[in-house]
Tab-separated table of C-alpha atoms in Angstrom:
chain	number	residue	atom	x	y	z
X	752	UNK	CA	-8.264	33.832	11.637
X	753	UNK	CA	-5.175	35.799	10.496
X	754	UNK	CA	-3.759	33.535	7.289
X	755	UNK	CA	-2.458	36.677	5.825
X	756	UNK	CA	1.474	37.662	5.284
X	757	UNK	CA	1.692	40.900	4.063
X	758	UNK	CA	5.208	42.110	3.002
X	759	UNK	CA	6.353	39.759	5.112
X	760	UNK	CA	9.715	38.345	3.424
X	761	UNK	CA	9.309	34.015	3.781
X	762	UNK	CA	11.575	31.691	2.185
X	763	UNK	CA	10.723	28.575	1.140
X	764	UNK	CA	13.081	25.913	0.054
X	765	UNK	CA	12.680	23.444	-2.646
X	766	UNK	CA	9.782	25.757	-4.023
X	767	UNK	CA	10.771	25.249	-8.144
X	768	UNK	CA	7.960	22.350	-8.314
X	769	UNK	CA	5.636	19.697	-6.162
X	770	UNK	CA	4.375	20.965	-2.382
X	771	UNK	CA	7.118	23.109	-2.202
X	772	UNK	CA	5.846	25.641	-5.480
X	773	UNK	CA	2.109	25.059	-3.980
X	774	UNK	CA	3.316	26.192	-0.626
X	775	UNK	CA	5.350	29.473	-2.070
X	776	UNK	CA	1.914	29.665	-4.554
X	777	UNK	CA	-0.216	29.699	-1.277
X	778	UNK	CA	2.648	32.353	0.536
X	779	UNK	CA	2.098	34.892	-2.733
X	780	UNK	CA	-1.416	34.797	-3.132
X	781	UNK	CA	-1.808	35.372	0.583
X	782	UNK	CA	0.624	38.951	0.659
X	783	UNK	CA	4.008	37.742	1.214
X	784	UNK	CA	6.947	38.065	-0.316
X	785	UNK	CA	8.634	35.064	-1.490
X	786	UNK	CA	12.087	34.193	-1.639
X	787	UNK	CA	12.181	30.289	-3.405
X	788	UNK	CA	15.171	28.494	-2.881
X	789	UNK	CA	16.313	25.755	-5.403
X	790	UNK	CA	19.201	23.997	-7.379
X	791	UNK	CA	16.783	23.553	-10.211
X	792	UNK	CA	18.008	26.998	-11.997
X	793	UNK	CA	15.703	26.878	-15.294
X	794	UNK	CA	12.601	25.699	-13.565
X	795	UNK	CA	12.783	27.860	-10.322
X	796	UNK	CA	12.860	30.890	-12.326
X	797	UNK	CA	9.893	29.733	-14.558
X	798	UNK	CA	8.129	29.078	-11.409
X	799	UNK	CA	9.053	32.254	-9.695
X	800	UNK	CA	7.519	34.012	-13.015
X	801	UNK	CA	4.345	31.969	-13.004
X	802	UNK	CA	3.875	33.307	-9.772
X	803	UNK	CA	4.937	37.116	-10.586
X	804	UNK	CA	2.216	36.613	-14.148
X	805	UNK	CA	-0.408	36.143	-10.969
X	806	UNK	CA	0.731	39.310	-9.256
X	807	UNK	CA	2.499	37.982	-6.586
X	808	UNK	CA	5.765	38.556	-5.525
X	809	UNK	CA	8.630	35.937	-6.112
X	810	UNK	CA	12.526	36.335	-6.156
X	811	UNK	CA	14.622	32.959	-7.353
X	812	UNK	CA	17.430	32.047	-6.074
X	813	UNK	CA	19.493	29.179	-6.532
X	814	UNK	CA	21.493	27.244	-3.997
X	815	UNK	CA	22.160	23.399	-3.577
X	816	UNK	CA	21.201	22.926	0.311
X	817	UNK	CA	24.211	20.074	0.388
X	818	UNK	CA	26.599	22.423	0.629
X	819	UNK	CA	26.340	24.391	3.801
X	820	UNK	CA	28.941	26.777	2.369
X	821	UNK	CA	26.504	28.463	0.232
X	822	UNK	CA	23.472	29.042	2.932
X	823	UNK	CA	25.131	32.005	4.656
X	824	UNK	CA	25.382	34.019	1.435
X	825	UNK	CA	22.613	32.841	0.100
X	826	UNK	CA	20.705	34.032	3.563
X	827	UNK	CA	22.552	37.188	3.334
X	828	UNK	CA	21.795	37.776	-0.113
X	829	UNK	CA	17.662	37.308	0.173
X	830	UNK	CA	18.101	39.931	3.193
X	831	UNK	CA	19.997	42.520	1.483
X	832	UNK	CA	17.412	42.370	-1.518
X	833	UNK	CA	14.214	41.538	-0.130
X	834	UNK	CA	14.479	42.220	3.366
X	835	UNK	CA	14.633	40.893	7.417
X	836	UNK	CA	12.804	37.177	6.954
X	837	UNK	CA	9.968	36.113	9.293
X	838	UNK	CA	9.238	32.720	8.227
X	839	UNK	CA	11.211	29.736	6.698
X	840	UNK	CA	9.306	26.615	5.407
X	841	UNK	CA	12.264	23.874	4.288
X	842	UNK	CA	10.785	21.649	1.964
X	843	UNK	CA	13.747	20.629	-0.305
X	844	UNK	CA	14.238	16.766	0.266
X	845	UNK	CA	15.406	13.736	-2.020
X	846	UNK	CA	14.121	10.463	-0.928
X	847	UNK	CA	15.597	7.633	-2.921
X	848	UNK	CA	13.929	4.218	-2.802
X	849	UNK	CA	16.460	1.172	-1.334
X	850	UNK	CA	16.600	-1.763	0.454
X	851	UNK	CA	18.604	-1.139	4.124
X	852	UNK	CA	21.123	-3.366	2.754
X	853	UNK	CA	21.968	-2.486	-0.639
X	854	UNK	CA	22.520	1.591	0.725
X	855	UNK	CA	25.854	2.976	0.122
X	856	UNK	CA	27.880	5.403	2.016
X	857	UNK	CA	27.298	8.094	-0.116
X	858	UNK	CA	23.798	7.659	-1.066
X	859	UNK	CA	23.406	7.528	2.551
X	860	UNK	CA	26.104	10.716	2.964
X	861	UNK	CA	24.155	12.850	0.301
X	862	UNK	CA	20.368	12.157	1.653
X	863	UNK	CA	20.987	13.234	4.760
X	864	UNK	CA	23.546	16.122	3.759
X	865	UNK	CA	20.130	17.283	2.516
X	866	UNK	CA	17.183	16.093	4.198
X	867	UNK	CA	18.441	17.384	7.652
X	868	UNK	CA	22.344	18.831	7.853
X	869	UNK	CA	20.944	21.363	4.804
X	870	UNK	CA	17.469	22.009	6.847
X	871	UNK	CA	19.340	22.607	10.076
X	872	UNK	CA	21.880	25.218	8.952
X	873	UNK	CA	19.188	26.910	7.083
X	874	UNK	CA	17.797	27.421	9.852
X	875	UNK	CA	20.926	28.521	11.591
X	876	UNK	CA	21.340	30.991	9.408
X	877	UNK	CA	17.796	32.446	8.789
X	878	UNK	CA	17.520	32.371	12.797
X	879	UNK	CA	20.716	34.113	13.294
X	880	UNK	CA	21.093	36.380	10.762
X	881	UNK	CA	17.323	37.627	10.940
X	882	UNK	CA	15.032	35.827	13.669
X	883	UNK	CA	17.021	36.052	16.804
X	884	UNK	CA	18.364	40.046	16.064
X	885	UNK	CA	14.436	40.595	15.032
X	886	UNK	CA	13.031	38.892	17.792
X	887	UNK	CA	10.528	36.941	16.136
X	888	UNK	CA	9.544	35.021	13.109
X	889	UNK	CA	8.523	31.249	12.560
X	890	UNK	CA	9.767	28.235	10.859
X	891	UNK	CA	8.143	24.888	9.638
X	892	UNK	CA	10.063	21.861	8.458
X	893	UNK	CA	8.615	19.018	6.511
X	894	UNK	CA	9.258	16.045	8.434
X	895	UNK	CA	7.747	12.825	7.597
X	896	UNK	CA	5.624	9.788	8.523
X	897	UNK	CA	8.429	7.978	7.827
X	898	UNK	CA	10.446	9.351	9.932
X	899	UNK	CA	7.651	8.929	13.149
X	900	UNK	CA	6.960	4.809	11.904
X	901	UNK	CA	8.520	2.476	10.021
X	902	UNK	CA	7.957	1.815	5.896
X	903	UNK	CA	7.061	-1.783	4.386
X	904	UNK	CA	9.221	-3.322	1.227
X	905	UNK	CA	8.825	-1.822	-1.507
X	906	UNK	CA	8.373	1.370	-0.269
X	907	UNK	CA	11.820	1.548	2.274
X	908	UNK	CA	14.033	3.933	2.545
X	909	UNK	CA	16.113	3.711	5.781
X	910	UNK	CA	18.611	6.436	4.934
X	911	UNK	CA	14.968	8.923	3.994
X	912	UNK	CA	12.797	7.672	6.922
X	913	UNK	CA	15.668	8.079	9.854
X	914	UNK	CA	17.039	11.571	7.870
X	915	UNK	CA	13.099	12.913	8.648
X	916	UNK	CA	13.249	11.321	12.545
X	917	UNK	CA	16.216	14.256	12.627
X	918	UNK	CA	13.944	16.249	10.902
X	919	UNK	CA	11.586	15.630	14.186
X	920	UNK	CA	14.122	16.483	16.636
X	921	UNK	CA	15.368	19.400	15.073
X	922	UNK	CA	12.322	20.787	14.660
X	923	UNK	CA	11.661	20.201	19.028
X	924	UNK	CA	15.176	21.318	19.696
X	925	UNK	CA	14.807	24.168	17.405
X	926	UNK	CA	11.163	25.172	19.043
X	927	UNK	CA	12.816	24.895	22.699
X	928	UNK	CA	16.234	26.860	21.685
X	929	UNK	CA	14.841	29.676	19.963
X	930	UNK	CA	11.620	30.008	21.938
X	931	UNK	CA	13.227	32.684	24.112
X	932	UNK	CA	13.411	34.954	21.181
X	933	UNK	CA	9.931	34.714	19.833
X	934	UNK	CA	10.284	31.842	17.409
X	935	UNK	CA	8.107	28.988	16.757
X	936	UNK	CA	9.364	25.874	15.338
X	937	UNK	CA	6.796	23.333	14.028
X	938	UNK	CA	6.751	20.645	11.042
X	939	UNK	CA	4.472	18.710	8.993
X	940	UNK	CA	4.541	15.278	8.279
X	941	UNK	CA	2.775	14.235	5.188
X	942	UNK	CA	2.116	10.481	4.348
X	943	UNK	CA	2.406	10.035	0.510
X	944	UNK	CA	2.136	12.919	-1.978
X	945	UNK	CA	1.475	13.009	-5.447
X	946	UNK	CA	4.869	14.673	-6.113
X	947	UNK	CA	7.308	14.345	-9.119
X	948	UNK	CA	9.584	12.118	-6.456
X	949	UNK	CA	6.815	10.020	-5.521
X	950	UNK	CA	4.963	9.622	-8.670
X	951	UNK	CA	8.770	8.081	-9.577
X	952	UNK	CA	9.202	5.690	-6.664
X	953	UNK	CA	5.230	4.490	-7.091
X	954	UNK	CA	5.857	3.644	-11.114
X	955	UNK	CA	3.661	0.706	-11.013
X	956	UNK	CA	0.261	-0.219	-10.377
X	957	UNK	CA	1.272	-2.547	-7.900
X	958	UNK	CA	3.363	0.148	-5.888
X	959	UNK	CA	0.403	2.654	-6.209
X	960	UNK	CA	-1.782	0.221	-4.722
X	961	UNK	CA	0.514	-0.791	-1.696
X	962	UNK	CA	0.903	2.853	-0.747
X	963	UNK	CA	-3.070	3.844	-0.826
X	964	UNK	CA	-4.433	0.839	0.667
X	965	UNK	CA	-2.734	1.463	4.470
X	966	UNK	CA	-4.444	4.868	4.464
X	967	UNK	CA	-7.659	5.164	5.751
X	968	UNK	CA	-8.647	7.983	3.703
X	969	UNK	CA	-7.335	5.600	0.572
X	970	UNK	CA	-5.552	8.032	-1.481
X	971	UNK	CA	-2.455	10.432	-1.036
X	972	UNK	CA	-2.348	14.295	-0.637
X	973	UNK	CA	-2.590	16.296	-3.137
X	974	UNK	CA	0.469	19.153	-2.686
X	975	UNK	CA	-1.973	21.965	-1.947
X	976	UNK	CA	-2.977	19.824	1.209
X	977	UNK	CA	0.305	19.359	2.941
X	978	UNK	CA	1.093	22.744	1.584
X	979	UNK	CA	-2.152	24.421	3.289
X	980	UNK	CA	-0.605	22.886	6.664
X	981	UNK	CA	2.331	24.237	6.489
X	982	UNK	CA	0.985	27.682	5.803
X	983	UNK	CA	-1.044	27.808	8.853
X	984	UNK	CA	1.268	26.500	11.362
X	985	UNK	CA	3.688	29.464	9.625
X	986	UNK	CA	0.320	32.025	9.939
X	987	UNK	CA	0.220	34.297	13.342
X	988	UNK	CA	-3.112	31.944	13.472
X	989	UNK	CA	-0.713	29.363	15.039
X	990	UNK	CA	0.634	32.015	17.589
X	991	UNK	CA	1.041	29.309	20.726
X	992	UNK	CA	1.826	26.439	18.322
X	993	UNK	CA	5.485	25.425	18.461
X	994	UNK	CA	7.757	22.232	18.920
X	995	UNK	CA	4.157	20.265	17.119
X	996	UNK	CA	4.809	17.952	14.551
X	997	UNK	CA	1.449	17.749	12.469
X	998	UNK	CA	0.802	14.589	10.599
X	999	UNK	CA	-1.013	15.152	7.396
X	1000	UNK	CA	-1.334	11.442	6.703
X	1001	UNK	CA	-5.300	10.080	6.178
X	1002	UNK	CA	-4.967	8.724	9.239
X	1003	UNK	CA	-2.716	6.001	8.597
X	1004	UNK	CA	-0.371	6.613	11.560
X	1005	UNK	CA	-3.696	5.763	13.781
X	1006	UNK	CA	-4.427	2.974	11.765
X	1007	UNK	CA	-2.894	0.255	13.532
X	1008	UNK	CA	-4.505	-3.240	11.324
């Protein structure tokens, strides 16, 4: 099984902390070069060093994935310094905790100017800048259980959950569109994951508990488990995978009492 990605140039997005440093940490160890994507400045370049101290190698570069003005050059600029990219993994997200009636217009405006208008023309760009002229390369999005089935008080977020249903569509659309030029399109959909953002919107025992106890497997993933999915479905190991949405979940969209 071919998991390795040597020299090849893979950005990943949202990759200064949580799944999305595990995933670029996975990416380095494993040959590849890694271009990490972030608007946290200080702590994507401390990550991008932490992975250089382990011999991999790591390039920061900041962007905020709201403004669509800034992917283009930003594309343009990983090309020019670290090469033609074969493989995207968009991982930057922000999923605030509300109640469907209490949302706003522009918390609703800015979660979704990330979570899928950001990840779509990243892709754009990446695929036409690099993908399409190259003929091949892959992407993976991070979807989301919530955006496949519906989330229980406290833990709702209808802005979040219907921002990753895009996620799913873009990632079929994507998978059809590009398939022609040699591109696979997949994404992962992790259930609960002991991130910075989660760790925030589960602050109580009582929240903790909620989450777990729907999940067969009765915990949440640890980053380097959603990560390790991504990777593969990324990996030339996945060669005929493409429009699949993988849930990496404990079960709990099968788990129907």
């Amino acid at each position: 099984m071919d998991l390795r990605f040597d020299n090849k140039v893979v950005i990943v997005t949202g990759s200064a902390r949580g799944i999305g440093f595990a995933t670029a940490e996975i990416l380095a160890a494993s040959g590849a070069k890694v271009a990490m994507v972030d608007i946290l400045k200080d702590r994507l370049e401390e990550s991008a060093q932490k992975l250089r101290d382990k011999g991999g190698i790591a390039q920061a570069f900041e962007m905020d994935l709201s403004k669509v003005s800034t992917i283009g050059p930003t594309v343009t600029k990983i090309r020019e310094e670290m090469g033609e990219i074969e493989g995207l993994i968009n991982v930057a997200a922000i999923g605030p905790q509300r109640n469907a009636e209490d949302i706003t217009e522009e918390e609703w405006d800015l979660v979704y100017s990330i979570n899928s208008r950001g990840l779509f023309f990243m892709m754009k760009e990446v695929t036409s800048q690099s993908m399409i002229p190259q003929k091949k390369g892959a992407i993976v999005n991070f979807a989301s259980t919530a955006g496949i089935a519906g989330m229980r008080r406290p833990l709702n977020s209808a802005h979040y959950s219907s921002s990753k249903g895009a996620v799913v569509m873009l990632t079929k659309q994507g998978a059809i569109e590009w398939a022609e030029f040699g591109i696979r399109v997949n994404a992962v959909a992790p259930h609960g994951c002991l991130t910075d953002m989660v760790k925030d919107m589960l602050n109580t025992p009582e929240k903790m508990a909620m989450a777990t106890s729907q999940i067969p497997m009765r915990r949440l993933n640890q980053p380097h488990e959603v990560a390790s999915a991504a990777v593969f479905l990324l990996s030339d190991a996945a060669s005929m995978i493409t429009a699949h949405v993988l849930p990496v979940d404990g079960g709990i969209l099968s788990a129907v009492i």
